[in-house]
mmCIF file of C-alpha atoms in Angstrom:
data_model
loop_
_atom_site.group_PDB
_atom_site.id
_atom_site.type_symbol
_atom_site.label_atom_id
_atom_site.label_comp_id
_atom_site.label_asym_id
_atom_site.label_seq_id
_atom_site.Cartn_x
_atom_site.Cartn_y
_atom_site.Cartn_z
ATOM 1 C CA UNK A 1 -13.727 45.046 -54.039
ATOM 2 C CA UNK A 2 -15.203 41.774 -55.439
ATOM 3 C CA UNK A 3 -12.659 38.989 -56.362
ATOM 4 C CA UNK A 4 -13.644 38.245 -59.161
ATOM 5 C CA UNK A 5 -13.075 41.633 -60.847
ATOM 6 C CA UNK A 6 -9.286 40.586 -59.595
ATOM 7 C CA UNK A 7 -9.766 37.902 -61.420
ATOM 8 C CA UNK A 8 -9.849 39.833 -64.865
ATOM 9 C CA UNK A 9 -7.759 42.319 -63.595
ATOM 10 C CA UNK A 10 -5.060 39.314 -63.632
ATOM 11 C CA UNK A 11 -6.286 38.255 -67.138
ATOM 12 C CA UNK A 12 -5.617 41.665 -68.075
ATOM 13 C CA UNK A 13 -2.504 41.467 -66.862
ATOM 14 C CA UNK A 14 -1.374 38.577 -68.187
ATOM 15 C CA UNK A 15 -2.764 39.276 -72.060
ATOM 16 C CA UNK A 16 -0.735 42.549 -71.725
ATOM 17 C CA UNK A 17 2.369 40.617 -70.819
ATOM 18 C CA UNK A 18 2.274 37.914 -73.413
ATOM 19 C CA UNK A 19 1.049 40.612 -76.027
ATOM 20 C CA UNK A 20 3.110 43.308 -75.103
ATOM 21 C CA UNK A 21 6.094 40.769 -75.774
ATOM 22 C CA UNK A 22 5.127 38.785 -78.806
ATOM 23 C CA UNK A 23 3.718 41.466 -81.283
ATOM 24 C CA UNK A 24 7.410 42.196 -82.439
ATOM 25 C CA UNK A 25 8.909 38.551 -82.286
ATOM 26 C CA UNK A 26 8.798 37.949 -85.856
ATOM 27 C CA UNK A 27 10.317 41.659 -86.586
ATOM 28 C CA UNK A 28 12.945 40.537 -83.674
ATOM 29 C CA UNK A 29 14.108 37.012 -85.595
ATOM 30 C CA UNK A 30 13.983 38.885 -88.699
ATOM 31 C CA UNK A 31 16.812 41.730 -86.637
ATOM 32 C CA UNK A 32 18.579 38.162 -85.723
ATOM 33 C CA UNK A 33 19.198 37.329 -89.084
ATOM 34 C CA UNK A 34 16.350 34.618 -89.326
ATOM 35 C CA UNK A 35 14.678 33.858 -92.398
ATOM 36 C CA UNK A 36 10.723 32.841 -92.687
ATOM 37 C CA UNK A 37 10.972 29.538 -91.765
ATOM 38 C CA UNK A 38 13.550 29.902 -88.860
ATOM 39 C CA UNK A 39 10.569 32.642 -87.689
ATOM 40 C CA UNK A 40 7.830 29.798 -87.625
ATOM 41 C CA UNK A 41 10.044 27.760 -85.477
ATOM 42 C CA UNK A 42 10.030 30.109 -82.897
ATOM 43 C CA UNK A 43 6.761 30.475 -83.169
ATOM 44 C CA UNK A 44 6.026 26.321 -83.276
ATOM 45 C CA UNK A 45 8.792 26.051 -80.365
ATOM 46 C CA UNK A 46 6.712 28.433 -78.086
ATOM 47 C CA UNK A 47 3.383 27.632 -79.210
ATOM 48 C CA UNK A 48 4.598 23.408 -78.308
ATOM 49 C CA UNK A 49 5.360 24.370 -74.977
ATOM 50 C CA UNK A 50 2.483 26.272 -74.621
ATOM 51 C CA UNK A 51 0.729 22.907 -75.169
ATOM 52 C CA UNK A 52 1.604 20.580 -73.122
ATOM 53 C CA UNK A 53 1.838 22.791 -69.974
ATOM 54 C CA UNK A 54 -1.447 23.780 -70.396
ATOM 55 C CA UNK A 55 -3.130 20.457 -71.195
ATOM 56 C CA UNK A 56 -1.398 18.829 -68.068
ATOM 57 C CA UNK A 57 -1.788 21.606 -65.974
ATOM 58 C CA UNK A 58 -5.496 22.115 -66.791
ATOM 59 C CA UNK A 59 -5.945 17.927 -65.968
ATOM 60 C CA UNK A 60 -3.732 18.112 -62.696
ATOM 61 C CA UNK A 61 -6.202 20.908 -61.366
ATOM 62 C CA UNK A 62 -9.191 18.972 -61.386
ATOM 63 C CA UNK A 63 -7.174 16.869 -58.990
ATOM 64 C CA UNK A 64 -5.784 19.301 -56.374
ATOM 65 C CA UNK A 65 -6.739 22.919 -57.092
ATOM 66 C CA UNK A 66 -6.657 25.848 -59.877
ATOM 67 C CA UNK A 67 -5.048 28.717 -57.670
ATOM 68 C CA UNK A 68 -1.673 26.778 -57.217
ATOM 69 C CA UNK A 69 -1.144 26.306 -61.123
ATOM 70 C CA UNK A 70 -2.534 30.231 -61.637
ATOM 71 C CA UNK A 71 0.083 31.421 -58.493
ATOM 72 C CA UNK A 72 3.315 29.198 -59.587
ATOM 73 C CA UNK A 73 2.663 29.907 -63.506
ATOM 74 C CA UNK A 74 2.493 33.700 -63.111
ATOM 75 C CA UNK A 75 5.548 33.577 -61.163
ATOM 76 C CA UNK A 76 7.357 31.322 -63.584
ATOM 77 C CA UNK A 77 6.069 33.609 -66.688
ATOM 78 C CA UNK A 78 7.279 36.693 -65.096
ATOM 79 C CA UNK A 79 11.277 35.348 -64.882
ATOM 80 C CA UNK A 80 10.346 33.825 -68.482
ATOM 81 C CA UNK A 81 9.160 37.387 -69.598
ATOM 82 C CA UNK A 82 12.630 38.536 -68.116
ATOM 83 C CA UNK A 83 14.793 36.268 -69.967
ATOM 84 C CA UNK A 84 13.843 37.410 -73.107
ATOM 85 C CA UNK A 85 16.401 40.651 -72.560
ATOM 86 C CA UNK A 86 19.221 37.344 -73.130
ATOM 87 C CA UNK A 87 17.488 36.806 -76.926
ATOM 88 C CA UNK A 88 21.001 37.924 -78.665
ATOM 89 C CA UNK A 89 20.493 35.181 -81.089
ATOM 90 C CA UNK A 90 18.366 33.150 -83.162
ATOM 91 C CA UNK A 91 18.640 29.620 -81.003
ATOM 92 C CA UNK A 92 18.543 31.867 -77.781
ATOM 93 C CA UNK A 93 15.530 33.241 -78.756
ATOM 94 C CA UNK A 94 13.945 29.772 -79.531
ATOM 95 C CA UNK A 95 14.968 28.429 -76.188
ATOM 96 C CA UNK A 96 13.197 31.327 -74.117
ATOM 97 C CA UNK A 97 10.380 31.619 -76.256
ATOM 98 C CA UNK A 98 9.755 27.554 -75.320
ATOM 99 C CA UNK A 99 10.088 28.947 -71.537
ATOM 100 C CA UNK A 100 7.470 31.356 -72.017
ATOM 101 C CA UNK A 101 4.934 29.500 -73.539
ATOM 102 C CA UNK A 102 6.015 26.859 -70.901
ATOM 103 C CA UNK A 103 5.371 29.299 -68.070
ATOM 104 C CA UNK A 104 1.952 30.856 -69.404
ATOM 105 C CA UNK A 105 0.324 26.813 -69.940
ATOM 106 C CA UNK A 106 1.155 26.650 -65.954
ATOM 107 C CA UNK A 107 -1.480 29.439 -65.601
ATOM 108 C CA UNK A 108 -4.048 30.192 -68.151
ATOM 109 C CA UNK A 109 -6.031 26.728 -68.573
ATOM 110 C CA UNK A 110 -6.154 27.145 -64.543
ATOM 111 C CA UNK A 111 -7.280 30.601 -64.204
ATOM 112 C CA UNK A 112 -10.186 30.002 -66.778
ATOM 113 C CA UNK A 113 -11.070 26.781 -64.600
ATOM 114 C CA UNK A 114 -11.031 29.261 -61.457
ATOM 115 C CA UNK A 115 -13.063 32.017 -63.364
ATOM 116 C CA UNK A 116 -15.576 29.963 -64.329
ATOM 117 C CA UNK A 117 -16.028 27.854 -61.063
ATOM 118 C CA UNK A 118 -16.046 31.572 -58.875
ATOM 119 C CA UNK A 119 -19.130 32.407 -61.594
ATOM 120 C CA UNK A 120 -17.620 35.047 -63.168
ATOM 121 C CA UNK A 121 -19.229 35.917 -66.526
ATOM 122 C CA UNK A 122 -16.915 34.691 -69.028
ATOM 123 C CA UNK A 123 -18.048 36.969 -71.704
ATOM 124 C CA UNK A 124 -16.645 39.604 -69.583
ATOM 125 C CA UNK A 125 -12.759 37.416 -68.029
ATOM 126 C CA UNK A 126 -12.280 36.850 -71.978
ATOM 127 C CA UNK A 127 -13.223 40.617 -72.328
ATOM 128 C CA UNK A 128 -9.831 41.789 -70.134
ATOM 129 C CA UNK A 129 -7.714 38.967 -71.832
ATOM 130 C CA UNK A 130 -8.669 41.184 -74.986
ATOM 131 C CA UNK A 131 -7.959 44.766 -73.124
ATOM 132 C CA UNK A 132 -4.817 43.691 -72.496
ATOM 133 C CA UNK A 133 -4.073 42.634 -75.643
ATOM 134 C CA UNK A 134 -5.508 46.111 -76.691
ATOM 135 C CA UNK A 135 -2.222 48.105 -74.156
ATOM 136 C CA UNK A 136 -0.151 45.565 -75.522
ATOM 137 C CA UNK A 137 -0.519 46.144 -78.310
ATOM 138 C CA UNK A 138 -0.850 49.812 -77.959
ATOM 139 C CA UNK A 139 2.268 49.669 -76.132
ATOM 140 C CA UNK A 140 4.241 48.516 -79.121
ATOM 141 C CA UNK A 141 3.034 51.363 -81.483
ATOM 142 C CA UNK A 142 4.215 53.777 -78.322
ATOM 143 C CA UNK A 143 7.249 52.008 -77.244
ATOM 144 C CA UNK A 144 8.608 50.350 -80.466
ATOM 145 C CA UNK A 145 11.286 49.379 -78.223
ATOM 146 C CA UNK A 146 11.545 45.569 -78.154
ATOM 147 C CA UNK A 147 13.840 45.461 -74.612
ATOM 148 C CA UNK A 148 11.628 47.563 -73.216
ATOM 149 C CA UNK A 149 8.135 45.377 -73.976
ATOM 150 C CA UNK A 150 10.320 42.659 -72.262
ATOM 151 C CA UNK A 151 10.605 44.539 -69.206
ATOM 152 C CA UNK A 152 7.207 46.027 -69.223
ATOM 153 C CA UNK A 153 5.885 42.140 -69.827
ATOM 154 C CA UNK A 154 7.740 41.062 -66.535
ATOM 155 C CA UNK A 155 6.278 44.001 -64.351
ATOM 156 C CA UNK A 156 2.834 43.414 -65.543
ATOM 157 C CA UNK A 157 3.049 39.239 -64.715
ATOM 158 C CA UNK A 158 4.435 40.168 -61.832
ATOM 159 C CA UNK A 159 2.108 42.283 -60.528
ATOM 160 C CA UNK A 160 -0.421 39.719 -61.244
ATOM 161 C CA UNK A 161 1.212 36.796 -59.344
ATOM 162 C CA UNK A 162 1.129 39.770 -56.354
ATOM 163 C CA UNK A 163 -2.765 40.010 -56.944
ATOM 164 C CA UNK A 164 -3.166 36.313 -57.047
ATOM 165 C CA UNK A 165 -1.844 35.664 -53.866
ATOM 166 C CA UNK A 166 -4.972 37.529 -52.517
ATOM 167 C CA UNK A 167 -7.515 35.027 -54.429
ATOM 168 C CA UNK A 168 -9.394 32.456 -52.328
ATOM 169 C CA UNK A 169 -8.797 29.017 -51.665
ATOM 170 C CA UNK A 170 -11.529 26.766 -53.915
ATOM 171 C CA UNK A 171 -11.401 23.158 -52.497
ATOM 172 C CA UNK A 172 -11.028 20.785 -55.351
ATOM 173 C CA UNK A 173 -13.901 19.255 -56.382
ATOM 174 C CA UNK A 174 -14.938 15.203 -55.638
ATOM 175 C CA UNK A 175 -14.867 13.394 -58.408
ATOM 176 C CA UNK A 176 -17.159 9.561 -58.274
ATOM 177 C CA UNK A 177 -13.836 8.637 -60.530
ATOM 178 C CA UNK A 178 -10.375 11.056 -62.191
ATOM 179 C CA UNK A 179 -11.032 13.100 -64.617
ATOM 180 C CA UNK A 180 -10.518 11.127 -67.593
ATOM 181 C CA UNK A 181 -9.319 13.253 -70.420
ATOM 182 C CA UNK A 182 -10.259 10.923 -73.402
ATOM 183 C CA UNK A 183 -12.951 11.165 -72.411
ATOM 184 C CA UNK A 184 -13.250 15.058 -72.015
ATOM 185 C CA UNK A 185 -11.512 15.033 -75.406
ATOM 186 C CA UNK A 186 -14.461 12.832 -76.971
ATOM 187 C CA UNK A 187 -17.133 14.466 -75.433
ATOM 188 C CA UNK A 188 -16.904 17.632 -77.298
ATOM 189 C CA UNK A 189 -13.935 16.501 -80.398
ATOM 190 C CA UNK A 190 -16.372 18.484 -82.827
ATOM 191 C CA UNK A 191 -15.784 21.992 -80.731
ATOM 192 C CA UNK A 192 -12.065 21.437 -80.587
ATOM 193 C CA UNK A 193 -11.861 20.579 -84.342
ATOM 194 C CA UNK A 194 -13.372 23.407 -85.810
ATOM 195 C CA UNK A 195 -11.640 25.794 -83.467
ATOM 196 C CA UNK A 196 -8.186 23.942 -83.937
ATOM 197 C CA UNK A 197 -8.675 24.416 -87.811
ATOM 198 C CA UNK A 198 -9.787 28.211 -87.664
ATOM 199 C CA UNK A 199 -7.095 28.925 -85.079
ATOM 200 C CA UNK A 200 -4.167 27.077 -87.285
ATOM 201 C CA UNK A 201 -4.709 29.426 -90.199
ATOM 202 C CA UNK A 202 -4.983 31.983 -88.054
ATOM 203 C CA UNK A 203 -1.910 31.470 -86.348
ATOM 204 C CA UNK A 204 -0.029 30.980 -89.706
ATOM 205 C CA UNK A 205 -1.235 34.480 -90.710
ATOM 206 C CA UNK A 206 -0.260 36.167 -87.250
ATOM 207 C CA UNK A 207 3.313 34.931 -87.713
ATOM 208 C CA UNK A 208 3.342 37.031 -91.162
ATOM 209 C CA UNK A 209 1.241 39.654 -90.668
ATOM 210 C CA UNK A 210 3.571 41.943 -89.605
ATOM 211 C CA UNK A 211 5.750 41.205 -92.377
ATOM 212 C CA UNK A 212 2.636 41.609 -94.415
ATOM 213 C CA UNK A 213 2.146 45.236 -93.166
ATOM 214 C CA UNK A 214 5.392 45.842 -93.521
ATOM 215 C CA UNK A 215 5.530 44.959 -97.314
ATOM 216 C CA UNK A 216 2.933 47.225 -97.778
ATOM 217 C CA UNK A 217 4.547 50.090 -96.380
ATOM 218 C CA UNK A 218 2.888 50.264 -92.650
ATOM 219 C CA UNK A 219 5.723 51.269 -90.217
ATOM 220 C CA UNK A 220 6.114 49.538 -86.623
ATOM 221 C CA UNK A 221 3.240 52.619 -85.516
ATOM 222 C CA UNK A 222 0.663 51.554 -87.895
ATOM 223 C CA UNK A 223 1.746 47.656 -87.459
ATOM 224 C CA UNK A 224 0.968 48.287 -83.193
ATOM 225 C CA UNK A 225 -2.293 50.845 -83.960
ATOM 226 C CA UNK A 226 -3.719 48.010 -86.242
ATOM 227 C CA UNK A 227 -3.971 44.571 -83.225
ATOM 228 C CA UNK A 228 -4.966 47.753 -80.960
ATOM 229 C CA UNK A 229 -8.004 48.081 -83.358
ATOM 230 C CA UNK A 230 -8.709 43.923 -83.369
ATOM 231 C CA UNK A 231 -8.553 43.777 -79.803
ATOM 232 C CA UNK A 232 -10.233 46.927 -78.867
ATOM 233 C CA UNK A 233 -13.162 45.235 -81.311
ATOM 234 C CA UNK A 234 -12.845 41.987 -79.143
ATOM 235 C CA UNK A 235 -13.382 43.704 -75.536
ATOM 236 C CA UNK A 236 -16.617 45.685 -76.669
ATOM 237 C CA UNK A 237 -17.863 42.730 -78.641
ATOM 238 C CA UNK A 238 -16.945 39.741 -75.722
ATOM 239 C CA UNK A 239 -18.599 42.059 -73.132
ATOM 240 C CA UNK A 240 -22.479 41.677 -75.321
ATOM 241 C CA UNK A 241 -21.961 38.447 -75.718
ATOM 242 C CA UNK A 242 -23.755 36.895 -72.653
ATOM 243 C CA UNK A 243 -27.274 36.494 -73.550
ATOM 244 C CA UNK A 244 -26.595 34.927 -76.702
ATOM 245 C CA UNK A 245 -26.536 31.585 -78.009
ATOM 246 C CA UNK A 246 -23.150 30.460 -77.503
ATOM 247 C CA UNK A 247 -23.678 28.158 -80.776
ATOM 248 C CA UNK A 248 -25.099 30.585 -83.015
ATOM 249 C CA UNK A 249 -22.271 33.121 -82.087
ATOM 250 C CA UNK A 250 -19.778 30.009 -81.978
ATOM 251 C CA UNK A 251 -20.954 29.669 -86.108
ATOM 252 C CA UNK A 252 -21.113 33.471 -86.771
ATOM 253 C CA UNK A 253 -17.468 33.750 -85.722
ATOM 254 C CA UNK A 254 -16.655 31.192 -88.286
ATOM 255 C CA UNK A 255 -18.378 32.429 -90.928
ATOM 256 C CA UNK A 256 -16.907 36.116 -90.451
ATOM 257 C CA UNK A 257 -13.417 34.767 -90.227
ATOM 258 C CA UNK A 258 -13.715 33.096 -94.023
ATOM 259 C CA UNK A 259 -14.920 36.652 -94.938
ATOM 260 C CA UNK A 260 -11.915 38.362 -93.284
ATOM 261 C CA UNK A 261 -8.633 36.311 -94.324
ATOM 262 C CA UNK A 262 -10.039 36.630 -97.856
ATOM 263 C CA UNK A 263 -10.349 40.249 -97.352
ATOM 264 C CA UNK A 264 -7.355 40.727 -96.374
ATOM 265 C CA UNK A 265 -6.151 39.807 -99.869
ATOM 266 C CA UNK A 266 -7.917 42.400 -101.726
ATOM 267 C CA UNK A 267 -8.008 45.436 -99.593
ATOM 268 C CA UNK A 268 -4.700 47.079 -98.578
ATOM 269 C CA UNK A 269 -4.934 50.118 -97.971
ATOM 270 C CA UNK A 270 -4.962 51.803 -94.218
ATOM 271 C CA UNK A 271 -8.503 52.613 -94.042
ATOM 272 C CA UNK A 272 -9.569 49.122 -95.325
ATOM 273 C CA UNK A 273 -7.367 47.112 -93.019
ATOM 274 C CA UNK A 274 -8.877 49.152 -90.266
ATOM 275 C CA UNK A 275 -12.608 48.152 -91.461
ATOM 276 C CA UNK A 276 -10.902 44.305 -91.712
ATOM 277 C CA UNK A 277 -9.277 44.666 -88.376
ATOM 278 C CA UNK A 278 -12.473 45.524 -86.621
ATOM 279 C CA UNK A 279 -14.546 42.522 -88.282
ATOM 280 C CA UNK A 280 -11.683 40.140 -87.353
ATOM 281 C CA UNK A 281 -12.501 40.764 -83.795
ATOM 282 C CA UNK A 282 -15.579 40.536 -83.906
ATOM 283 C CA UNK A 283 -15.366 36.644 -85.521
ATOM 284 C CA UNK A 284 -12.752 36.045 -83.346
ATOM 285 C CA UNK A 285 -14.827 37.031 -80.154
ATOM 286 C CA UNK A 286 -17.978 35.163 -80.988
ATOM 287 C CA UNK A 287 -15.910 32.444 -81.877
ATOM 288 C CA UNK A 288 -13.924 32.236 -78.800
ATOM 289 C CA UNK A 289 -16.606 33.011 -76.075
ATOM 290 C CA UNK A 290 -19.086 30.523 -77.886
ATOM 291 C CA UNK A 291 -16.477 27.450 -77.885
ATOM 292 C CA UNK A 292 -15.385 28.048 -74.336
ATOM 293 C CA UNK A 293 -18.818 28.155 -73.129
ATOM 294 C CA UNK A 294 -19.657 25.169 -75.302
ATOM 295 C CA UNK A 295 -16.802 23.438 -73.504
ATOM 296 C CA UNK A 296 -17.432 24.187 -70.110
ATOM 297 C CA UNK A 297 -20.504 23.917 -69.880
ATOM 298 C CA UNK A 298 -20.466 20.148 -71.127
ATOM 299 C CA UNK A 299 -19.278 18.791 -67.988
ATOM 300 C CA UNK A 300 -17.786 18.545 -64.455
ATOM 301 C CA UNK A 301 -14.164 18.491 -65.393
ATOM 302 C CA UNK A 302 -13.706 22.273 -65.698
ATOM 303 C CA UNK A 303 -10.079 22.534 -65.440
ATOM 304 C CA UNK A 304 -9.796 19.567 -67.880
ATOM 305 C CA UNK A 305 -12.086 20.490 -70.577
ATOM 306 C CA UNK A 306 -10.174 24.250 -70.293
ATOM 307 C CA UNK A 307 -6.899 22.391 -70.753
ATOM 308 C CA UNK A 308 -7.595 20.732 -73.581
ATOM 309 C CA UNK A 309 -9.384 24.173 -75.433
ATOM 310 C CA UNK A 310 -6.371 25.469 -74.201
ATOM 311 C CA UNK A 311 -4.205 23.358 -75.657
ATOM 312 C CA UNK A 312 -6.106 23.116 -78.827
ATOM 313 C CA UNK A 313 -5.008 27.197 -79.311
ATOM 314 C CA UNK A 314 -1.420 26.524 -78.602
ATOM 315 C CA UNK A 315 -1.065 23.164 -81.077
ATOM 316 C CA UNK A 316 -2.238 25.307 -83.264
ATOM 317 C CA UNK A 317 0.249 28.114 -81.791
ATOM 318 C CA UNK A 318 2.858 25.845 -82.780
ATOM 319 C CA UNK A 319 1.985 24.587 -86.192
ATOM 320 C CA UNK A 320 0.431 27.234 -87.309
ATOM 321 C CA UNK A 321 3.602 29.615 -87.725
ATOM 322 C CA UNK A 322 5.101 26.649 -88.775
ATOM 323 C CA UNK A 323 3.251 26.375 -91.776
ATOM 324 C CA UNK A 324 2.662 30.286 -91.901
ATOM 325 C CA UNK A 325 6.477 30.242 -93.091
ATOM 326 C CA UNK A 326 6.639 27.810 -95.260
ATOM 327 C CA UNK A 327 3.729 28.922 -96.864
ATOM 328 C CA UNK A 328 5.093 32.584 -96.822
ATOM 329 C CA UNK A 329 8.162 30.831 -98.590
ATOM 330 C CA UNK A 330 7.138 29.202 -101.042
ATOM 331 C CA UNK A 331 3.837 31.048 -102.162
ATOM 332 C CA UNK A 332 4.253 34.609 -100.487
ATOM 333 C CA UNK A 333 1.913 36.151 -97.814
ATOM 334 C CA UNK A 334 -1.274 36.117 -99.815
ATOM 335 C CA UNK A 335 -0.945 32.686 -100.120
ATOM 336 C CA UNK A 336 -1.338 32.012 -96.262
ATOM 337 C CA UNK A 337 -4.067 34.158 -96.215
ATOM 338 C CA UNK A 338 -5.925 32.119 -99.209
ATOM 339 C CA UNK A 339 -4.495 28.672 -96.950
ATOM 340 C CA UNK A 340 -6.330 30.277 -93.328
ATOM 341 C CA UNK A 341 -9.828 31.002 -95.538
ATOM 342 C CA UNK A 342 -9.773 27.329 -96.576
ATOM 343 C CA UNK A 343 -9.330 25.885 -92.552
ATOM 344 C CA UNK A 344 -11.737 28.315 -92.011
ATOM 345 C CA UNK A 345 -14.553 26.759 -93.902
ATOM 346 C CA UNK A 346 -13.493 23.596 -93.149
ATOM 347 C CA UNK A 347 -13.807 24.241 -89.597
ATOM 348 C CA UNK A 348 -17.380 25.325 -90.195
ATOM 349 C CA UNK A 349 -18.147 22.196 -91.502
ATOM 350 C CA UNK A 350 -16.848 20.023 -89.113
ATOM 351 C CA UNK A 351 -18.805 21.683 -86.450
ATOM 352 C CA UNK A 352 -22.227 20.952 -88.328
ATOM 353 C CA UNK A 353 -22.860 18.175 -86.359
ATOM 354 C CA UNK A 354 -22.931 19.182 -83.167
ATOM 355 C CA UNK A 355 -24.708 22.234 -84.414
ATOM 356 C CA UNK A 356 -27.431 20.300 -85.916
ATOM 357 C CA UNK A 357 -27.562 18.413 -82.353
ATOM 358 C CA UNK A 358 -29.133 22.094 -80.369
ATOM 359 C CA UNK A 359 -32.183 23.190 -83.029
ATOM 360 C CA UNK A 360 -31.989 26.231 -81.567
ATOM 361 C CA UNK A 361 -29.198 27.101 -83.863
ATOM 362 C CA UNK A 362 -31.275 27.951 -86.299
ATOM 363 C CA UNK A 363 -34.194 29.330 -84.182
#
């Protein structure tokens, strides 16, 4: 069996894990007696730690290795999936939420570094992240048992920190000088802007959708059946993806995600939100597979430029439910929903420029 299906096997693995325990955070806080904005802490807590683990774990494995950040970080996610059973209260659940996120920087920004450098197609590794967001997901809507996610999160990480051992040492690559991550930053700040600004009103409306769907009458079934539908959309769509432009899907994604959040406004019912569902991930696939591409294909410093996209998701991980509940506060749901159509097009046009720099994107 080829290695590198292992390798999405262990991307699988670990999207089911952090899915299958995050879906019903907000519906968790909200059990704990939190309000909206005591929700988008947790979320900014997690998503903050998520972060910086990931941007200094993706710049340390340029220097000494990607399989001994992917080993040690599934490891350390799988106790951190396990603590959340202690999550009795409101600060509890803000301190192991910042473990988790802590724990899963340790190993994604290295395994896409790894992926990429064992030529795996990464149309395909982001496709598994998405099918196991799809039984996480999936698990929810059968489960609907918060403890028991927990414990199905730790098994799963678990199991892929038992596959990872069976990976092959990559030596480090020779560098004429250390990766310098200004410079990695710099290189490609246009990429990383529009996706931060897409991504932060995204993440604001993930930390209310399920309150969202709730106030509309959906149950915890229809809540789980719903990001089944999104990420189901994501693994066909990330799997087609390869013999594309990687700019002209990059700017599809962001036009389809204004269309989406605006949607989501007007149509309510079941059957539309399944139609909006669907289109979501199919903007957020070509969005994500084109920027990572972009990214790692504009220089040496894999693990480094994967860091920092990395860590570009998670800032936005933990300002985006920030703002998500004060926004839910003060102007309601819709109004983060109007707020992540407006990043949306702003992202779009602050990656003009380095569209207008390939003329195929218009070819």
């Amino acid at each position: 069996m080829s290695y590198r299906w292992l390798i999405g096997l262990v991307n699988f693995l670990l999207s089911f894990a952090t899915q299958g325990s995050i879906i019903f955070i907000p519906l968790l806080g909200a059990d704990l007696g939190a309000s909206d904005f005591q929700i988008g802490v947790v979320g900014a807590i997690y998503g903050t730690a998520f972060l910086s683990s990931s941007l200094y774990s993706g710049w340390k494995s340029d220097r000494v290795g990607k399989l001994v950040f992917v080993r040690w970080g599934l490891l350390a996610s799988s106790a951190a999936f396990a603590a959340q059973l202690l999550a009795h209260d409101i600060l509890i659940l803000m301190l192991v939420r910042g473990i988790v996120g802590f724990s899963l920087g340790i190993a994604t920004a290295a395994m896409i570094a790894y992926a990429f450098e064992a030529d795996t197609d990464m149309g395909k590794y982001s496709s598994y992240g998405s099918l196991g967001w799809i039984f996480g997901a999936g698990a929810g809507a059968l489960v609907a048992d918060i403890q028991l996610l927990f414990w199905l999160s730790f098994f799963a990480c678990l199991l892929g920190f038992f596959i990872a051992l069976s990976f092959p040492h990559r030596k480090p690559q020779s560098f004429t000088q250390p990766p310098d991550l200004w410079q990695v930053l710099c290189r490609g700040y246009r990429i990383y802007l529009s996706v931060f600004l897409r991504h932060l009103g995204a993440t604001a409306v993930w930390i209310i959708l399920p309150l969202y769907l709730a106030s509309l009458g959906m149950n915890k079934t229809w809540i789980g059946l719903l990001w089944s539908i999104n990420f189901g959309v994501q693994f066909l769509v990330m799997r087609m993806l390869a013999g594309f432009s990687e700019y002209k899907i990059f700017l599809y994604g962001q036009l389809l995600s204004v269309f989406v959040f605006v949607a989501m406004v007007f149509f309510t019912k079941q059957t539309h939100l399944v139609i909006i569902m669907a289109l979501l991930g199919v903007a957020w696939s070509c969005l994500y597979v084109g920027a990572l591409l972009i990214v790692l294909r504009s220089g040496e410093e894999k693990g480094t430029a994967g860091g920092i996209f990395q860590a570009t998701l998670n800032l936005c991980s933990a300002l985006g439910p920030f703002l998500g509940g004060i926004i839910a506060q003060g102007w309601g749901y819709q109004g983060v929903l109007y707020f992540a159509a407006g990043l949306s097009v702003a992202g779009m046009f602050a990656a003009v420029p380095a569209s207008e720099a390939r003329p195929d994107i218009s070819s």
